[in-house]
Amino acid sequence: MVGLLRDRFLSLLQRGQMFIDQLRQIHAQLIINGLNCCRAASMVGKLIDCYSVVSASGGMDYARLIFRYAEEPNVFIYNVMIRCMPPKEATQIFAHGIAMGKLVFDNFTYTYALGACARLSSSMGLWEGKQIHARIIKVGFTSDVTVQTTCLHFYARRNELPSARQVFDEMPVRTSASWNAMITGYCSQRRGTKDHAKEALVVFHAMLLDCNVKPTDTTMVGVLSACSHLGVLETASCVNGYVHKVIHDPENDVFIGTSLIDMYSKCGCLSSALNVFKRMKEKNILTWTAMMVGLAIHGQGKEALELFGSMEADNVRPNAVTFTCLLFACCHAGLVDEGLQLFNNMSSKFGINPQIQHYGCIVDLLSRSGHLQEAFEFIIDMPLEPDLVLWRSLLGACKVYGDVVMGEKVGKLLLQLQQEQGSWDSLSTCEDYIALSNMYAMAQRWEDVEMVRETMKVKGIQTKPGCSLVQSASLLLAEQ
């Protein structure tokens, strides 16, 4: 009987047909029939795994109960729990296992624990990940390529690129996953710079010289992303040539095709992006959105809206990012009515609640079109708390259209909000003071200009130095 139950359990698991009711029935039968072997590590681990992935509510609670009452959990059971639980709980389970002092964790444990730290949204994730990394060095797993690659990925996800690069440089052996993690790490920074993109290409060039690994599809997606950040068409063409050399019909890969669209759009070659888009047989929401972004940044708002209509006809449902791109396109093309209609359709037609970036696009749209009073009232009536970016957008429009009264009102409100929020960043605050000063100068209110400048001196706010960027058109890969 026990054997039949176990066989059916494993069969359902392999076929992916495990539902919460079936799982509880089998689990109950195992207990009723005195299945002491249910407490064996392999069976306990599979039960925990199954309970944690079922969609019904309560599955995770069953997984926790099994773990809590398991007799002498071993490393395998801990590994399953760390892998299946939410990131914060996973790190707590790892710490509990360390505190017990009886278990000797293996490479899978450290891989799952570091992965959990990489997914943590709190700042504690970085500290906890560093503690785990220190323990990895202490117990001697620095030669394990999977653990080291996960460690590299962790630092990159936490925006600690110097630490990620140090781990990468110290790896005695690297797989394609290691190279991909480093390239992707450079390209996925929230505050990414052209230097990061260039470093990604440098790493890719070194990868080509390594005879032990070959670039994969993931590699090329990361490299194409780096080219997008650089915006140098010659480099983009060079990488595109390599992609076509190693991958037959790259447009048939939806991710590479989408990356090509994004790269060519941001490198100023919209025609090539459109050609790639038309040749792609399979398109997902990212593909459509990338093409809309390309049209938007080139000022072709009407074409972006037409593409949105084609996407609807193709039964592809838009998401919040899609609407951000469309509203951005309307801003640059001056399509006020179309933008307002899109904004209203977000929630009424598509069930997407507007976020702060969508409200920002509408403020920018109204401001650019000279509807300053409407933009001001729109901000005031927002259900969300407006951020400083929205007010700065309106203040800039007031200067363009010479509305000194509105500009003074917005400028003073902006400085007041900064003081209330305690967000006195010297550079951004400097720009706000200068903008208000320029508004007064436009109205020839020189006493007010002097007052603003004097306030800046008292608060120690210095003007932001200007700079210019000269972009070399030489091929970055050829420099190596």
XYZ file of C-alpha atoms in Angstrom:
480
model
C 0.000 0.000 0.000
C 2.781 2.392 0.958
C 4.613 1.630 -2.246
C 1.500 2.334 -4.336
C 0.926 5.635 -2.563
C 4.521 6.643 -3.030
C 4.458 5.654 -6.705
C 1.272 7.645 -7.335
C 2.718 10.639 -5.512
C 5.861 10.587 -7.649
C 3.843 10.028 -10.835
C 1.657 13.071 -10.215
C 4.717 15.119 -9.352
C 6.492 14.193 -12.565
C 3.460 15.006 -14.701
C 2.900 18.341 -12.959
C -0.660 17.402 -11.985
C -0.364 17.931 -8.256
C -3.244 19.967 -6.812
C -3.749 20.922 -3.191
C -6.665 18.469 -2.628
C -4.829 15.538 -4.194
C -1.717 16.384 -2.289
C -3.505 16.517 1.064
C -5.275 13.211 0.355
C -2.038 11.427 -0.478
C -0.301 13.020 2.479
C -3.136 11.880 4.786
C -2.995 8.315 3.440
C 0.743 8.218 4.019
C 0.210 9.183 7.674
C -2.823 6.872 8.218
C -0.900 3.883 6.911
C 1.887 4.492 9.384
C 4.315 5.679 6.787
C 7.352 6.273 8.949
C 9.332 6.298 5.749
C 7.438 9.494 4.963
C 9.916 11.061 7.319
C 12.723 10.004 5.047
C 14.534 13.008 3.667
C 13.637 12.415 0.025
C 9.897 12.070 0.689
C 9.768 15.008 3.117
C 11.614 17.170 0.635
C 9.229 16.262 -2.181
C 6.197 16.997 0.006
C 7.607 20.400 0.936
C 8.423 21.128 -2.688
C 4.925 20.190 -3.855
C 3.120 22.157 -1.156
C 5.203 25.253 -1.854
C 4.386 25.398 -5.583
C 0.631 24.724 -5.539
C -1.417 27.794 -6.385
C -4.019 27.305 -3.648
C -3.695 29.298 -0.452
C -2.306 27.382 2.485
C 0.205 25.386 0.501
C 3.155 27.249 1.994
C 1.729 26.773 5.499
C 1.602 22.984 4.979
C 5.218 23.085 3.780
C 6.255 24.939 6.932
C 4.416 22.450 9.175
C 6.110 19.479 7.541
C 9.501 21.120 8.011
C 8.753 22.024 11.627
C 7.731 18.493 12.625
C 10.230 16.590 10.515
C 12.451 14.328 12.598
C 16.015 15.632 12.476
C 15.906 17.626 9.204
C 19.009 17.040 7.170
C 20.797 19.158 4.561
C 18.494 18.028 1.739
C 15.375 19.203 3.586
C 16.993 22.505 4.464
C 17.971 22.980 0.833
C 14.391 22.435 -0.302
C 13.057 24.904 2.269
C 15.629 27.581 1.393
C 14.892 27.135 -2.308
C 11.094 27.189 -1.957
C 10.426 29.808 0.710
C 10.203 33.594 0.175
C 13.626 35.308 0.269
C 13.433 36.731 3.791
C 12.213 33.459 5.268
C 14.803 31.513 3.281
C 17.648 33.509 4.839
C 16.153 32.928 8.298
C 16.011 29.167 7.679
C 19.639 29.234 6.557
C 20.626 31.117 9.727
C 18.669 28.593 11.825
C 20.554 25.718 10.236
C 23.877 27.419 10.938
C 22.868 28.070 14.563
C 22.077 24.372 15.086
C 25.721 23.565 14.521
C 25.004 19.949 13.533
C 24.665 20.306 9.767
C 27.381 20.681 7.178
C 25.780 22.573 4.314
C 26.732 21.730 0.739
C 27.158 23.839 -2.397
C 23.412 23.748 -3.138
C 22.667 25.348 0.242
C 24.951 28.305 -0.389
C 23.668 28.698 -3.935
C 20.028 28.875 -2.800
C 20.834 31.153 0.171
C 22.755 33.636 -1.981
C 19.959 33.575 -4.534
C 17.500 34.483 -1.779
C 19.709 37.405 -0.683
C 19.853 38.639 -4.280
C 16.040 38.741 -4.408
C 15.619 40.535 -1.081
C 14.293 44.050 -1.538
C 15.573 45.381 1.780
C 19.047 46.746 2.410
C 19.651 43.828 4.787
C 19.980 41.552 1.775
C 23.427 42.931 0.977
C 24.681 42.515 4.546
C 23.328 38.969 4.854
C 24.733 38.011 1.459
C 28.170 39.257 2.479
C 27.979 37.116 5.625
C 27.144 34.073 3.510
C 29.988 34.904 1.122
C 32.380 35.089 4.070
C 31.223 31.658 5.205
C 31.697 30.303 1.677
C 35.317 31.416 1.812
C 35.701 29.960 5.302
C 34.337 26.491 4.438
C 36.219 26.320 1.146
C 33.606 26.524 -1.617
C 35.481 29.185 -3.578
C 36.443 26.619 -6.207
C 32.818 25.662 -6.886
C 31.892 27.439 -10.121
C 28.138 27.366 -9.428
C 28.521 28.922 -5.983
C 30.907 31.568 -7.297
C 28.632 32.398 -10.224
C 25.714 32.823 -7.832
C 27.886 35.034 -5.649
C 28.760 37.150 -8.688
C 25.065 37.391 -9.588
C 24.228 38.401 -6.013
C 26.657 41.317 -5.977
C 25.513 42.487 -9.408
C 21.860 42.421 -8.340
C 22.732 44.455 -5.235
C 24.548 47.089 -7.371
C 27.951 46.119 -5.964
C 29.800 45.906 -9.264
C 33.368 46.193 -7.865
C 32.709 43.190 -5.606
C 31.090 41.286 -8.473
C 34.080 41.966 -10.707
C 36.488 40.850 -7.974
C 34.638 37.543 -7.622
C 34.673 37.163 -11.418
C 38.401 37.887 -11.732
C 39.255 35.433 -8.934
C 37.273 32.529 -10.388
C 39.681 29.746 -11.411
C 37.125 28.330 -13.859
C 34.320 30.155 -15.614
C 31.322 28.773 -17.443
C 29.151 30.617 -19.935
C 26.789 31.361 -17.027
C 29.641 33.143 -15.217
C 30.418 35.323 -18.223
C 26.716 36.014 -18.768
C 26.243 37.045 -15.128
C 29.085 39.561 -15.386
C 27.901 41.006 -18.715
C 24.294 41.194 -17.528
C 25.433 42.756 -14.256
C 27.052 45.652 -16.104
C 23.964 46.175 -18.285
C 21.280 45.958 -15.606
C 22.421 48.651 -13.183
C 19.692 51.066 -12.112
C 22.191 53.887 -12.511
C 24.012 52.428 -15.437
C 26.524 54.560 -17.329
C 28.251 54.330 -20.672
C 31.330 53.119 -18.791
C 29.334 50.134 -17.529
C 28.184 49.360 -21.051
C 31.730 49.616 -22.343
C 32.960 47.258 -19.603
C 30.289 44.763 -20.650
C 31.722 44.782 -24.174
C 35.240 44.407 -22.788
C 34.112 41.306 -20.866
C 32.439 39.978 -24.018
C 35.655 40.491 -25.983
C 37.577 38.524 -23.331
C 34.944 35.798 -23.504
C 35.543 35.433 -27.240
C 39.228 34.824 -26.516
C 38.412 32.060 -24.019
C 38.492 28.772 -25.923
C 36.635 26.897 -23.169
C 33.300 28.718 -23.476
C 31.042 29.888 -26.252
C 28.583 32.793 -26.164
C 24.959 31.765 -25.713
C 21.669 33.465 -26.550
C 21.713 35.024 -23.079
C 25.172 36.418 -23.777
C 24.027 38.112 -26.960
C 20.972 39.632 -25.291
C 23.286 41.204 -22.694
C 25.748 42.436 -25.323
C 22.957 43.952 -27.411
C 21.712 45.704 -24.289
C 25.197 47.155 -23.776
C 25.161 48.487 -27.328
C 21.785 50.096 -26.608
C 23.264 51.937 -23.617
C 26.217 53.168 -25.686
C 24.140 54.348 -28.638
C 27.050 53.973 -31.101
C 25.720 52.669 -34.412
C 29.093 51.376 -35.624
C 29.487 49.193 -32.520
C 25.890 48.026 -32.849
C 26.456 47.010 -36.479
C 29.596 45.118 -35.513
C 27.789 43.151 -32.809
C 24.814 42.559 -35.104
C 27.158 41.040 -37.677
C 28.505 38.643 -35.054
C 24.972 37.718 -33.970
C 24.021 36.800 -37.540
C 27.272 34.850 -37.869
C 26.710 32.589 -34.863
C 22.900 32.442 -34.764
C 20.867 31.411 -37.794
C 17.920 33.793 -38.271
C 18.260 35.634 -34.937
C 14.911 37.324 -35.593
C 13.249 33.969 -34.897
C 14.417 34.237 -31.286
C 11.944 36.592 -29.638
C 14.426 37.821 -27.021
C 17.300 38.467 -29.433
C 14.914 40.042 -31.937
C 13.519 42.334 -29.253
C 17.059 43.276 -28.177
C 17.956 44.100 -31.799
C 14.916 46.393 -32.044
C 15.871 48.159 -28.836
C 19.514 48.474 -29.888
C 18.873 49.915 -33.344
C 16.204 52.290 -32.013
C 18.538 53.747 -29.395
C 21.416 53.928 -31.863
C 19.354 56.183 -34.140
C 18.622 53.671 -36.897
C 14.841 53.350 -36.750
C 14.571 51.798 -40.214
C 16.705 48.817 -39.169
C 14.604 48.386 -36.031
C 11.423 48.359 -38.121
C 12.946 45.806 -40.506
C 13.789 43.479 -37.618
C 10.281 43.944 -36.191
C 8.620 43.075 -39.500
C 10.773 39.958 -39.975
C 10.022 38.558 -36.517
C 7.550 35.669 -36.654
C 6.903 35.642 -32.914
C 6.338 38.818 -30.905
C 5.567 39.197 -27.196
C 4.582 42.273 -25.209
C 8.261 43.219 -24.809
C 8.728 43.215 -28.587
C 5.748 45.472 -29.223
C 6.766 47.794 -26.387
C 10.369 48.037 -27.626
C 9.156 49.053 -31.065
C 6.813 51.652 -29.560
C 9.727 53.066 -27.559
C 11.759 53.314 -30.767
C 8.997 55.236 -32.511
C 8.486 57.435 -29.464
C 12.121 58.533 -29.074
C 12.177 59.407 -32.784
C 9.107 61.626 -32.437
C 6.738 59.375 -34.380
C 3.849 59.436 -31.939
C 1.076 58.730 -34.443
C 2.946 55.698 -35.765
C 3.340 54.439 -32.182
C -0.409 54.732 -31.643
C -1.064 52.877 -34.906
C 1.283 50.127 -33.732
C -0.677 49.956 -30.480
C -3.833 49.377 -32.526
C -2.104 46.559 -34.410
C -1.020 45.024 -31.102
C -4.616 45.040 -29.861
C -5.746 43.413 -33.108
C -3.104 40.733 -32.519
C -4.700 39.995 -29.107
C -1.613 41.067 -27.156
C -2.618 42.701 -23.875
C -0.681 45.857 -22.926
C 0.913 46.376 -19.531
C 1.870 49.421 -17.482
C 5.195 49.839 -19.325
C 3.388 49.868 -22.667
C 1.275 52.816 -21.577
C 4.331 54.650 -20.266
C 5.888 54.350 -23.728
C 2.701 55.451 -25.499
C 2.213 58.466 -23.239
C 5.871 59.340 -23.764
C 5.259 59.193 -27.520
C 2.259 61.487 -27.191
C 4.372 63.964 -25.195
C 7.019 64.256 -27.884
C 4.486 64.464 -30.696
C 2.175 66.930 -28.943
C -0.828 64.589 -29.121
C -2.744 65.977 -26.164
C -6.203 64.517 -26.836
C -4.798 61.111 -27.741
C -2.647 61.044 -24.610
C -5.526 61.953 -22.311
C -7.717 59.299 -23.932
C -4.997 56.676 -23.431
C -4.633 57.668 -19.795
C -8.374 57.340 -19.217
C -8.497 53.965 -21.006
C -5.802 52.496 -18.784
C -8.142 51.725 -15.910
C -11.534 51.810 -17.632
C -10.682 49.556 -20.580
C -7.574 47.605 -19.568
C -7.840 47.523 -15.766
C -4.378 49.024 -15.187
C -4.104 51.524 -12.344
C -1.967 54.532 -13.347
C 1.297 54.891 -11.445
C 3.395 57.955 -10.732
C 5.241 57.671 -14.062
C 1.946 57.770 -15.978
C 0.826 60.884 -14.108
C 4.231 62.376 -14.866
C 3.731 61.789 -18.591
C 0.368 63.586 -18.518
C 1.862 66.540 -16.637
C 4.666 66.685 -19.191
C 2.148 66.399 -22.035
C -0.006 69.258 -20.752
C 3.024 71.391 -19.853
C 4.707 71.007 -23.228
C 1.456 72.001 -24.935
C 1.133 75.176 -22.889
C -1.792 74.002 -20.746
C -0.043 75.099 -17.547
C -3.130 75.699 -15.428
C -4.558 72.294 -16.425
C -1.249 70.651 -15.546
C -1.202 72.362 -12.136
C -4.772 71.293 -11.365
C -3.978 67.753 -12.574
C -1.137 67.502 -10.061
C -3.263 68.878 -7.239
C -6.093 66.399 -7.956
C -3.808 63.344 -8.215
C -4.764 60.423 -5.933
C -1.040 59.748 -5.491
C 1.441 61.965 -3.684
C 3.186 63.995 -6.441
C 6.951 63.776 -6.486
C 9.474 66.512 -7.166
C 9.921 65.466 -10.791
C 6.345 66.431 -11.659
C 6.728 69.917 -10.193
C 10.079 70.403 -11.951
C 8.492 69.453 -15.258
C 5.806 72.103 -14.775
C 8.374 74.691 -13.611
C 10.426 74.145 -16.764
C 7.331 74.662 -18.917
C 6.525 77.884 -17.053
C 9.916 79.227 -18.096
C 9.408 78.172 -21.718
C 6.011 79.878 -21.940
C 6.999 82.875 -19.810
C 4.341 82.361 -17.145
C 6.104 84.085 -14.256
C 3.133 83.965 -11.879
C 2.684 80.204 -12.208
C 6.449 79.671 -12.215
C 6.893 81.560 -8.943
C 4.076 79.571 -7.348
C 5.495 76.223 -8.498
C 9.086 77.158 -7.635
C 8.251 78.132 -4.069
C 6.099 75.025 -3.653
C 8.949 72.852 -4.966
C 11.463 74.276 -2.498
C 8.970 73.960 0.341
C 8.348 70.284 -0.476
C 12.076 69.610 -0.516
C 12.426 71.179 2.919
C 9.503 69.157 4.310
C 10.827 65.897 2.870
C 14.405 66.605 3.874
C 15.582 65.899 0.314
C 18.201 68.637 0.100
C 20.413 67.155 -2.594
C 22.819 69.944 -3.535
C 22.737 69.406 -7.295
C 18.978 68.993 -7.749
C 18.224 71.811 -5.280
C 20.646 74.046 -7.162
C 18.679 73.490 -10.376
C 15.435 74.451 -8.630
C 16.901 77.678 -7.252
C 18.414 78.569 -10.621
C 15.081 77.915 -12.354
C 13.265 80.194 -9.904
C 15.986 82.820 -10.300
C 15.625 82.704 -14.080
C 11.871 83.145 -13.764
C 12.431 86.355 -11.783
C 15.055 87.529 -14.274
C 12.622 86.992 -17.128
C 10.191 89.370 -15.406
C 13.097 91.759 -14.633
C 12.497 91.362 -10.904
C 16.169 91.839 -10.048
C 15.659 92.229 -6.327
C 14.046 88.792 -6.198
C 16.907 87.384 -8.285
C 19.389 88.785 -5.779
C 17.347 87.332 -2.909
C 17.405 83.834 -4.427
C 21.153 84.027 -5.073
C 21.789 85.237 -1.542
C 19.721 82.345 -0.153
C 21.865 79.925 -2.149
C 25.025 81.397 -0.623
C 23.638 81.180 2.908
C 22.612 77.541 2.443
C 25.920 76.686 0.759
C 24.247 75.579 -2.480
C 26.680 75.806 -5.378
C 25.847 75.810 -9.060
C 26.233 72.568 -10.917
C 29.263 72.687 -13.252
C 28.524 72.223 -16.921
C 30.096 69.512 -19.023
C 30.004 68.162 -22.538
C 30.403 64.622 -23.854
C 32.384 63.743 -26.947
C 31.416 60.266 -28.093
C 34.017 58.436 -30.139
C 32.592 56.696 -33.175
C 35.357 54.093 -33.243
C 34.426 50.491 -32.685
C 34.805 49.730 -28.989
C 35.551 46.075 -29.627
C 38.381 46.998 -31.958
C 40.086 48.917 -29.159
C 40.863 45.733 -27.313
